Coordinates of C-alpha atoms in Angstrom, one line a residue:
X25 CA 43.7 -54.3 -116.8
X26 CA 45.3 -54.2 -120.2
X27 CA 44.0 -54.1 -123.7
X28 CA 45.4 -57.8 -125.1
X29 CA 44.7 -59.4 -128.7
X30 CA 41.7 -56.7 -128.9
X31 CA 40.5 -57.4 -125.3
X32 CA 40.8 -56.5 -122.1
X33 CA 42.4 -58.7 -119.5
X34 CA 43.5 -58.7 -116.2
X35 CA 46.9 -59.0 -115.2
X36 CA 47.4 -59.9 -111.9
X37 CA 51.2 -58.6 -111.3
X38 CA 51.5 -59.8 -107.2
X39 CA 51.9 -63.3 -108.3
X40 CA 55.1 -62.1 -109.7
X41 CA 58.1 -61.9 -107.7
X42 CA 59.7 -57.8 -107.2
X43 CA 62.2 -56.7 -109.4
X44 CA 66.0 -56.5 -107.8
X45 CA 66.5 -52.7 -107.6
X46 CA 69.5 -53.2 -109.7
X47 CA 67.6 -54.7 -112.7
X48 CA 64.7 -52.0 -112.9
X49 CA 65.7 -50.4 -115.9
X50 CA 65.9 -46.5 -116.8
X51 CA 62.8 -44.3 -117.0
X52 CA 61.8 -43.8 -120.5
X53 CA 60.5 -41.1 -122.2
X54 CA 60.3 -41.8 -125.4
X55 CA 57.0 -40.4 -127.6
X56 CA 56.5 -37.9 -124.5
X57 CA 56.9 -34.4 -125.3
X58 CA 58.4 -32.8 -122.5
X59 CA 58.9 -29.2 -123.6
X60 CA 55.4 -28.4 -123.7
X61 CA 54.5 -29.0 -120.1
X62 CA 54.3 -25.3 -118.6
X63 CA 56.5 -24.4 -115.7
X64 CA 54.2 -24.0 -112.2
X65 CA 55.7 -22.6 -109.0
X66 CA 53.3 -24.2 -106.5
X67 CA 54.4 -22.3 -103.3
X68 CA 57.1 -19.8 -103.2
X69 CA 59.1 -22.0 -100.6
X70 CA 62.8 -22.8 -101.9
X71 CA 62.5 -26.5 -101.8
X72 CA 58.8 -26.7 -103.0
X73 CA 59.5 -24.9 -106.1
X74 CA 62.3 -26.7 -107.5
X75 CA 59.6 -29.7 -106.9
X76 CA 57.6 -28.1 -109.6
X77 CA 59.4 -25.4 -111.2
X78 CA 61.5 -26.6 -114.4
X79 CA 62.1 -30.5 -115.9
X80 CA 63.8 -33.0 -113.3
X81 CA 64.5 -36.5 -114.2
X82 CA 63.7 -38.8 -111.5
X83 CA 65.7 -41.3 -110.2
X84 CA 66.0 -43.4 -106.9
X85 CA 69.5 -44.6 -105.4
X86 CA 67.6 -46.7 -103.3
X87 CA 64.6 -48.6 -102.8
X88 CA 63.2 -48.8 -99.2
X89 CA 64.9 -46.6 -96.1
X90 CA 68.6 -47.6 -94.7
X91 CA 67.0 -46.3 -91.5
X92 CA 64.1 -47.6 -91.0
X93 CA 62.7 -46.6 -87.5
X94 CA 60.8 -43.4 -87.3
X95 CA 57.7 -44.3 -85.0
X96 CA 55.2 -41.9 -87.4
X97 CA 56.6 -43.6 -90.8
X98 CA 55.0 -46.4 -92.3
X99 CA 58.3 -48.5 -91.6
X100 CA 55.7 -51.6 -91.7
X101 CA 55.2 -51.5 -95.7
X102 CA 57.2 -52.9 -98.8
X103 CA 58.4 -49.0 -99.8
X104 CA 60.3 -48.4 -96.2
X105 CA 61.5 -51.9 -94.7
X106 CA 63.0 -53.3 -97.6
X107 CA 65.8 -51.3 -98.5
X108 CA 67.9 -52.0 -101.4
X109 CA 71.1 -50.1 -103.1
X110 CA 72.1 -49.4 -106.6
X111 CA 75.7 -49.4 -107.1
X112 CA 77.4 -45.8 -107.9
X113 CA 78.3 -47.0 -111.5
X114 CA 74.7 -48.3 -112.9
X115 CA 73.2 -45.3 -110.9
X116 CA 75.4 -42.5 -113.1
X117 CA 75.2 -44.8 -116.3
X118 CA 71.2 -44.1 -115.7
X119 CA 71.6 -40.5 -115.4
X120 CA 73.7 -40.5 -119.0
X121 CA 71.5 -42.6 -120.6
X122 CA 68.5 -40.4 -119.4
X123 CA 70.5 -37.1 -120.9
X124 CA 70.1 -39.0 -123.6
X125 CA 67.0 -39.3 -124.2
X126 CA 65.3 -36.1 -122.4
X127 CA 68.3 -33.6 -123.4
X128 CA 67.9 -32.5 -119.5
X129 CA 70.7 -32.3 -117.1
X130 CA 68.6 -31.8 -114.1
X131 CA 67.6 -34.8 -111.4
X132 CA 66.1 -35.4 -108.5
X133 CA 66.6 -38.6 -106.5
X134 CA 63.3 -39.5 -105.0
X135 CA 64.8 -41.6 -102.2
X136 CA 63.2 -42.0 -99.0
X137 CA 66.3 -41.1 -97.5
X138 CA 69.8 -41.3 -99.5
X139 CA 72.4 -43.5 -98.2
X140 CA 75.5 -40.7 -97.4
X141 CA 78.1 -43.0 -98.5
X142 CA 76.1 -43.8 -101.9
X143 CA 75.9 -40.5 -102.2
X144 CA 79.5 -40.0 -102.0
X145 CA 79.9 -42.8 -104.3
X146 CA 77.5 -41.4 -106.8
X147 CA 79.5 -37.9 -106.5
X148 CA 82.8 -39.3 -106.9
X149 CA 81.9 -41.1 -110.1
X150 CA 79.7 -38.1 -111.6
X151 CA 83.6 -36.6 -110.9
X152 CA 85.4 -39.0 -112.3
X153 CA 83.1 -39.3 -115.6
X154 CA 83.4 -35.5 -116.1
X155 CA 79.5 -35.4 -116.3
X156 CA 77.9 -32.0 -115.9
X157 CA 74.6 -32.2 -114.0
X158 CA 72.8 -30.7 -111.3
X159 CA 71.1 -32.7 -108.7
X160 CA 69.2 -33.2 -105.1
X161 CA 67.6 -35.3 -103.1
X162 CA 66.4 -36.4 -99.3
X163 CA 68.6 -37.3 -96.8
X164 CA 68.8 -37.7 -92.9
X165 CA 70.8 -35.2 -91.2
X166 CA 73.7 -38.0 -90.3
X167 CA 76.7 -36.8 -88.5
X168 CA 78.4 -37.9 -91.3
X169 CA 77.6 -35.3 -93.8
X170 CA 81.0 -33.3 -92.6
X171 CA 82.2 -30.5 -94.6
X172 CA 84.3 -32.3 -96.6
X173 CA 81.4 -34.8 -98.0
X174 CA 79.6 -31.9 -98.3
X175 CA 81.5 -30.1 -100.8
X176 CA 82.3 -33.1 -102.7
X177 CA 78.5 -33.3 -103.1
X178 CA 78.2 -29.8 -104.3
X179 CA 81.3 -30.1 -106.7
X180 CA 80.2 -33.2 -108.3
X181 CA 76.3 -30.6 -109.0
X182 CA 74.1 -31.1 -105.6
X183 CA 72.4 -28.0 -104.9
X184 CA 69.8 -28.9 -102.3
X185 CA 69.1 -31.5 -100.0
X186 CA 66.1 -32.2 -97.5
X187 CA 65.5 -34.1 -94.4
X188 CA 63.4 -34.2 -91.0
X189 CA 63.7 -32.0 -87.8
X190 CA 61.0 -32.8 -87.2
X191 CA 59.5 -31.5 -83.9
X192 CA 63.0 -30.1 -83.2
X193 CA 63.0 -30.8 -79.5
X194 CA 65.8 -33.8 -77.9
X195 CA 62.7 -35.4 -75.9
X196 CA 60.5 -35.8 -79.1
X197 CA 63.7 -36.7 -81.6
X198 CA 64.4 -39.2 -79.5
X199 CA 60.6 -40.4 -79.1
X200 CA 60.2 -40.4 -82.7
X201 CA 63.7 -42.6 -82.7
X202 CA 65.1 -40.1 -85.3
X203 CA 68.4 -40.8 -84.6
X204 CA 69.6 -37.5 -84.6
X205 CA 69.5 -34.8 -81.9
X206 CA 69.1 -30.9 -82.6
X207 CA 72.7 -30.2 -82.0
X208 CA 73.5 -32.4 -84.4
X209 CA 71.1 -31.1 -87.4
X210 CA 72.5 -27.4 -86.5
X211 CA 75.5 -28.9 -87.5
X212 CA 75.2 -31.0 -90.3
X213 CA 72.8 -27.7 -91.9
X214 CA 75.9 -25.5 -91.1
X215 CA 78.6 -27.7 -93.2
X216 CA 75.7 -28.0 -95.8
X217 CA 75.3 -24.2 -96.3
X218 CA 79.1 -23.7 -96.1
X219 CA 79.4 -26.0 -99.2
X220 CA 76.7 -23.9 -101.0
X221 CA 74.0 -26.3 -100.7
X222 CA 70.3 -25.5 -100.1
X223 CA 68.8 -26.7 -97.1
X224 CA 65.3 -27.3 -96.5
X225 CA 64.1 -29.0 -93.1
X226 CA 60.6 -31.0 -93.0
X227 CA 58.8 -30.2 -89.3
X228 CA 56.4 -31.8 -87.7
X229 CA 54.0 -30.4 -84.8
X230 CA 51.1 -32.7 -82.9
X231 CA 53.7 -35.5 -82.0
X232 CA 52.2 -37.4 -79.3
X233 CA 52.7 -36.2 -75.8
X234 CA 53.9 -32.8 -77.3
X235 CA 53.2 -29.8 -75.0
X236 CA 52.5 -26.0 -75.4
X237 CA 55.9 -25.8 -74.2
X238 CA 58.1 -28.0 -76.5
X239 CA 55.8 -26.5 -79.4
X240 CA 57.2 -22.9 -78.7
X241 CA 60.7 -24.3 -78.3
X242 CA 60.6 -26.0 -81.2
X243 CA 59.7 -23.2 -83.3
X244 CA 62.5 -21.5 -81.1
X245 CA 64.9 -23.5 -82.7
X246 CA 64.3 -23.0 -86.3
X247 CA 64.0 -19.2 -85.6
X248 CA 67.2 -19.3 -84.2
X249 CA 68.7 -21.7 -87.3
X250 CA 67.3 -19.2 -89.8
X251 CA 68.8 -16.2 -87.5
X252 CA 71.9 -18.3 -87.9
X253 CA 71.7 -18.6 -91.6
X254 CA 71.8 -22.9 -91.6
X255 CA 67.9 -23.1 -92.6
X256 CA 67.0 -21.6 -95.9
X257 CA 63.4 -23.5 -96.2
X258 CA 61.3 -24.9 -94.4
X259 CA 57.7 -26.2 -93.6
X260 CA 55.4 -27.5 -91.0
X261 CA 53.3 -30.9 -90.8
X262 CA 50.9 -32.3 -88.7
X263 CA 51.4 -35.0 -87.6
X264 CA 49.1 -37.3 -88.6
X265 CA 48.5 -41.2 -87.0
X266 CA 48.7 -44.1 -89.5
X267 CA 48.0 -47.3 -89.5
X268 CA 51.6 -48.9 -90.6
X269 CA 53.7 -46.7 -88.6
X270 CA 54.3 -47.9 -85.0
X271 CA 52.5 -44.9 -83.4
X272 CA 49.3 -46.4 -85.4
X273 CA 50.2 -50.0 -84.6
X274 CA 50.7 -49.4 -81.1
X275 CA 48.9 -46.5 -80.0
X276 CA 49.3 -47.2 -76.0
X277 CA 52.7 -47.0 -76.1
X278 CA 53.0 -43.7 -77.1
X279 CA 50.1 -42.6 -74.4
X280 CA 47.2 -41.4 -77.2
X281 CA 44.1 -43.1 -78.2
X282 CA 42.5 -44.6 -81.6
X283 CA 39.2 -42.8 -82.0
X284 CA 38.7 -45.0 -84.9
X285 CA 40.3 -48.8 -85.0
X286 CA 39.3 -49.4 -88.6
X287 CA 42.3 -49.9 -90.9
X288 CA 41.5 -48.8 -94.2
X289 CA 42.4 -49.5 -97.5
X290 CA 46.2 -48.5 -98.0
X291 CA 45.4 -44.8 -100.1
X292 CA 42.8 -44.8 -96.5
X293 CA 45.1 -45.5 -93.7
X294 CA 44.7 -42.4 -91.1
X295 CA 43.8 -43.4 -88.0
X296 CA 41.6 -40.5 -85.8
X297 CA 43.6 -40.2 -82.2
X298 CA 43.0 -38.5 -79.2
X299 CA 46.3 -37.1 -77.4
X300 CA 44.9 -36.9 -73.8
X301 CA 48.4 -35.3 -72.3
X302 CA 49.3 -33.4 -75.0
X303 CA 48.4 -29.9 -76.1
X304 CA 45.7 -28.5 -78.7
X305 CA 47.9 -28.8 -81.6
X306 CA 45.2 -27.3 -84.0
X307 CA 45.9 -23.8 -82.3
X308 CA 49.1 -23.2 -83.1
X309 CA 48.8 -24.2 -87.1
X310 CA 48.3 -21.1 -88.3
X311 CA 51.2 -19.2 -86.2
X312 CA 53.7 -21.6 -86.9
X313 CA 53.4 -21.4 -90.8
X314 CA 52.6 -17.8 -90.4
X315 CA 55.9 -17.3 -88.8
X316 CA 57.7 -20.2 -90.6
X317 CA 56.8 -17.6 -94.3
X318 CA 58.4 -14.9 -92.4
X319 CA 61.7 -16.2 -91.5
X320 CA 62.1 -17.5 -94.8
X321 CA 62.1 -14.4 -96.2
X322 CA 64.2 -13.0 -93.0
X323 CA 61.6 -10.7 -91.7
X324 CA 60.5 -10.5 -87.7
X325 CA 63.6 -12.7 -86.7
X326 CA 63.8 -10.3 -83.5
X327 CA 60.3 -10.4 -83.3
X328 CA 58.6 -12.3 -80.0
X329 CA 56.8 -15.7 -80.4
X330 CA 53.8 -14.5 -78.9
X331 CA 53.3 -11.9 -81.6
X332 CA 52.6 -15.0 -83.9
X333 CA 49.8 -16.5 -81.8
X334 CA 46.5 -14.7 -80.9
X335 CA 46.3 -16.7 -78.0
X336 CA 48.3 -16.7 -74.5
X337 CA 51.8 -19.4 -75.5
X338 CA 54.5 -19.8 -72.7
X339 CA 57.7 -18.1 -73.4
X340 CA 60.2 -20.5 -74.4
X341 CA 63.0 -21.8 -72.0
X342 CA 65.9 -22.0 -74.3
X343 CA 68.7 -19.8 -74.3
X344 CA 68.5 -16.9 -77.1
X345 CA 72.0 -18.5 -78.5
X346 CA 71.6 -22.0 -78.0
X347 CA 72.2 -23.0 -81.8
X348 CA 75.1 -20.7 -82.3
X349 CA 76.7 -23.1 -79.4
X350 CA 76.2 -25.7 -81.0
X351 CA 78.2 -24.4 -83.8
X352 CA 80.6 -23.0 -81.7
X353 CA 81.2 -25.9 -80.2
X354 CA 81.4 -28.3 -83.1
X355 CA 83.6 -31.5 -82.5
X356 CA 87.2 -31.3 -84.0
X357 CA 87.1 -34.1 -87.2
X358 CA 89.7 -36.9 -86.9
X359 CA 91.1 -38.6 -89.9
X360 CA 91.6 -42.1 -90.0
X361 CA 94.5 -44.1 -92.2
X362 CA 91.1 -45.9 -93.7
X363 CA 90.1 -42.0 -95.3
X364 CA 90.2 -41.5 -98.7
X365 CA 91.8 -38.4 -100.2
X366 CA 90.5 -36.3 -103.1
X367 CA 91.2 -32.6 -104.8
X368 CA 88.9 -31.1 -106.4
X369 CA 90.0 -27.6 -106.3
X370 CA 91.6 -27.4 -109.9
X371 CA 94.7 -27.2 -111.4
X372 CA 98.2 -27.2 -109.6
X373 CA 101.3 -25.4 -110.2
X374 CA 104.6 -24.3 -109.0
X375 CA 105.9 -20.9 -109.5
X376 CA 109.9 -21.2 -108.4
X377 CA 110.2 -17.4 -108.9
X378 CA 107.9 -16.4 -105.8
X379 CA 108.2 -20.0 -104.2
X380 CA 104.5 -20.8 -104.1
X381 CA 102.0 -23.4 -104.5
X382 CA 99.6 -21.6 -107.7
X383 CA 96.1 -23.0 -107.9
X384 CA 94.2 -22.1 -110.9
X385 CA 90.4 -22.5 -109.7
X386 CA 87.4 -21.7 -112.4
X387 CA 86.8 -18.2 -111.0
X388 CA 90.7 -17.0 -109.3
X389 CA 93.8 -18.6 -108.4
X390 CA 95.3 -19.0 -105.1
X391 CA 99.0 -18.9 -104.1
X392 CA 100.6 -20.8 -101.3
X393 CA 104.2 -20.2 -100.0
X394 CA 106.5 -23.4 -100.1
X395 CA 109.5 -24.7 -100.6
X396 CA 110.3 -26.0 -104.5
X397 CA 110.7 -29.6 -103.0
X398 CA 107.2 -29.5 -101.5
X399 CA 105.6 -27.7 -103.7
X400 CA 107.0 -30.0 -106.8
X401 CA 105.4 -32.8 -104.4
X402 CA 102.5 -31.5 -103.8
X403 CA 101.5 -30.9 -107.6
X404 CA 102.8 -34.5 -108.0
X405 CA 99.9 -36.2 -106.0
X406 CA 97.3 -33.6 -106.4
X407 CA 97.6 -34.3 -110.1
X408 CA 96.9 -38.0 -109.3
X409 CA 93.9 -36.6 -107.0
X410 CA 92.5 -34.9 -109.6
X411 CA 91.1 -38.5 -111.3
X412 CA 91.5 -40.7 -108.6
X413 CA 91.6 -40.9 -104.9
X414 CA 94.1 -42.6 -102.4
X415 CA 93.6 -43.5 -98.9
X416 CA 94.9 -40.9 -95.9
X417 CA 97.6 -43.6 -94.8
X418 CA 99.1 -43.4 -98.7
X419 CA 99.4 -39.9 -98.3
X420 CA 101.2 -40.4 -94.6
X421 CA 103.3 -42.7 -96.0
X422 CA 104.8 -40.9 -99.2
X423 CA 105.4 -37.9 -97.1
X424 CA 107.1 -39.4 -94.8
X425 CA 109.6 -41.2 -97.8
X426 CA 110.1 -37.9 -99.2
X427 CA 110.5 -35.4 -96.1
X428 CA 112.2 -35.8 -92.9
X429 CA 109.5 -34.1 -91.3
X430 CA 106.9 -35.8 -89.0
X431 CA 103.2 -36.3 -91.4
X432 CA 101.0 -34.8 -88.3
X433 CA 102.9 -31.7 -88.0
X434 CA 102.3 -31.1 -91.8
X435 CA 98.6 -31.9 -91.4
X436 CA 97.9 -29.3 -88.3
X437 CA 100.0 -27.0 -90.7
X438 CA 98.2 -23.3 -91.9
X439 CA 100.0 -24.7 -95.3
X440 CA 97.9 -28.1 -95.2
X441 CA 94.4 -26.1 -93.8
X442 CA 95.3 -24.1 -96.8
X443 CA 95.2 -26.7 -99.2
X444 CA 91.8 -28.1 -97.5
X445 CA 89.9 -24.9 -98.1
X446 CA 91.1 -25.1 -101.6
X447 CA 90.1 -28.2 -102.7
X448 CA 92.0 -31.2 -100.4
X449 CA 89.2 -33.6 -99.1
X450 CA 89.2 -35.7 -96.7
X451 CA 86.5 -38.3 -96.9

């Protein structure tokens, strides 16, 4: 309803086709006097502050979810089945023309999930366009997030990202049809931190069919990620049963029953279940977020699980180092021709008086021993890097025209790992 030539009318907008994600337009702010909302801290967990703590402009990369599976989402609905991209150039052009007009720097991409190789995108053109901002936003722990991706997110101003364990056990992951396994989060979290991003991990308890047993385990796991420093927030959900997710849809196939068959209005969509062969969920609320405030703050780490229940829990079955394994035991990354290049690590230099490689970096420089030749090369195409990027089987190929020297043995080279932990990304 809208106030028209002096009276009110009703404008019925669903007879009107969507808008194309691309042609949505830029939040405006115009007449609204932002500096005089106070600053609240709703909950002193990491990630839920920065939710409500300071000025964010809010943007979305993309409309809908490129996944588009989890059985307890509403996958069903218009906001999670039909997903729909921006390009990296409007995207960026929206956060400058938002600096504009709100003087803030700050932004938070609502996405459901954000694409990772939009993200990339969106990082390599916030690089290229020199723009100073910081940013986060919700992803899915993909297997593609490496290190390298990761700190070209961080350089380009991502400081914290967010995404679903979940229940944090392989049965339930793959039950839910996440996509992703534990060892895989652990991880993905790990290259995250390395890069200096935040991560916070949304968990769920109450999943249909869970037991007593994969409840402890599960809370095993994220003990074990914050006593392995790849967590730094957290929080639990319950799972709750809706009507447009396929649990709710389908109820049978996931072996619980609707208490209540009435689908309600879409604000009114739980659906009352009854679990039959899982566990009293309800019990172990207040334990698991009791716990959960503790290892944020890195208290009772060494502590039992039983100590957070007041109530007999089994002990868990996992081994006490099962996530530091799986970091241990990370798969070795292989580049592809098809990989672009990129160096963000600052400027290069080469000093023929002590034969080294200089990098100035904001905070210290770095020296690497090489020859003049090299060296004179390497500042060459780093100096190209700097602005652009060039794909992995450019950079084979112009070493191999200007070196006798076979590519690979350069790349498993402490000379070329150097250059990587400088600033050289693969990606």
């Amino acid at each position: 309803f809208m106030l028209q030539d002096e009276k009110v009318v009703y404008c019925n907008g669903s007879l009107h086709a969507d808008i194309k994600q691309e042609k949505v337009g830029t939040p405006d702010y115009d007449g609204l006097s932002l500096k005089k909302y106070l600053s609240v801290i709703q909950l002193t967990n990491p990630m839920h502050r920065l939710w409500s703590d300071g000025r964010w402009n809010k943007l979305t990369m993309a409309h809908g979810c490129y996944w588009g599976k989890c059985t307890f989402c509403d996958i069903s609905l218009d906001y999670i089945k039909n997903y729909e991209a921006s390009s990296a150039e409007l995207i960026v052009s929206r956060m400058e023309d938002m600096i504009d007009k709100t003087g803030e720097r700050g932004f938070h991409f609502v996405d459901e999930a954000a694409p990772p190789a939009l993200m990339k995108a969106v990082a390599l053109e916030i690089i290229k366009r020199k723009l100073v901002v910081t940013w986060w936003t919700n992803i899915r722990f993909e297997k593609s997030f490496h290190l390298d991706l990761c700190r070209l997110l961080a350089a380009s101003g991502c400081i914290a990202v967010s995404g679903g364990l979940e229940v944090a056990s392989d049965r339930l992951l793959t039950l839910i049809a996440k996509g992703v396994s534990v060892e895989q989060v652990a991880q993905v979290n790990r290259n995250f931190i390395e890069a200096g991003i935040m991560v916070h991990a949304y968990l769920m308890y109450g999943f249909p069919t869970q037991t007593a047993q994969e409840t402890i385990d599960s809370l095993e796991v994220v003990r074990q990620m914050f006593e392995q420093g790849i967590l730094q927030s957290a929080f639990w959900h319950r799972f709750a049963m809706t009507a447009h997710s396929p649990v709710g849809m389908s109820p049978s196939t996931f072996k619980v029953e609707a208490a209540d068959d009435r689908i309600g209005t879409f604000a009114n969509n739980d659906i009352q279940h009854i679990d039959p062969t899982g566990t009293d969920h309800e019990l172990f609320s207040e334990g698991l977020k009791k716990s959960l405030y503790n290892y944020m703050h890195s208290y009772c780490l060494d502590h039992p699980l039983s100590n957070w229940f007041d109530f007999d829990v089994p002990e868990t079955i996992l081994a006490p180092d099962l996530i530091l394994s799986y970091l241990e035991n990370s798969p070795q990354r292989e580049f592809k021709k098809s990989h672009n290049v990129k160096w963000i690590g600052g400027v290069v230099t080469y000093n023929a008086e002590v034969e080294a490689l200089v990098i100035h970096g904001s905070q210290e420089s770095f020296e690497l021993a090489c020859t003049q030749d090299l060296g004179l090369w390497i500042v060459e195409f780093i100096t190209q890097l700097s602005t652009d990027t060039i794909k992995f089987q450019e950079l084979d190929q112009r070493f191999i025209d200007s070196f006798d020297t076979d590519f690979q043995d350069f790349v498993d080279s402490d000379f070329f790992d150097g250059l990587r932990q400088i600033g050289l990304l693969i990606l």
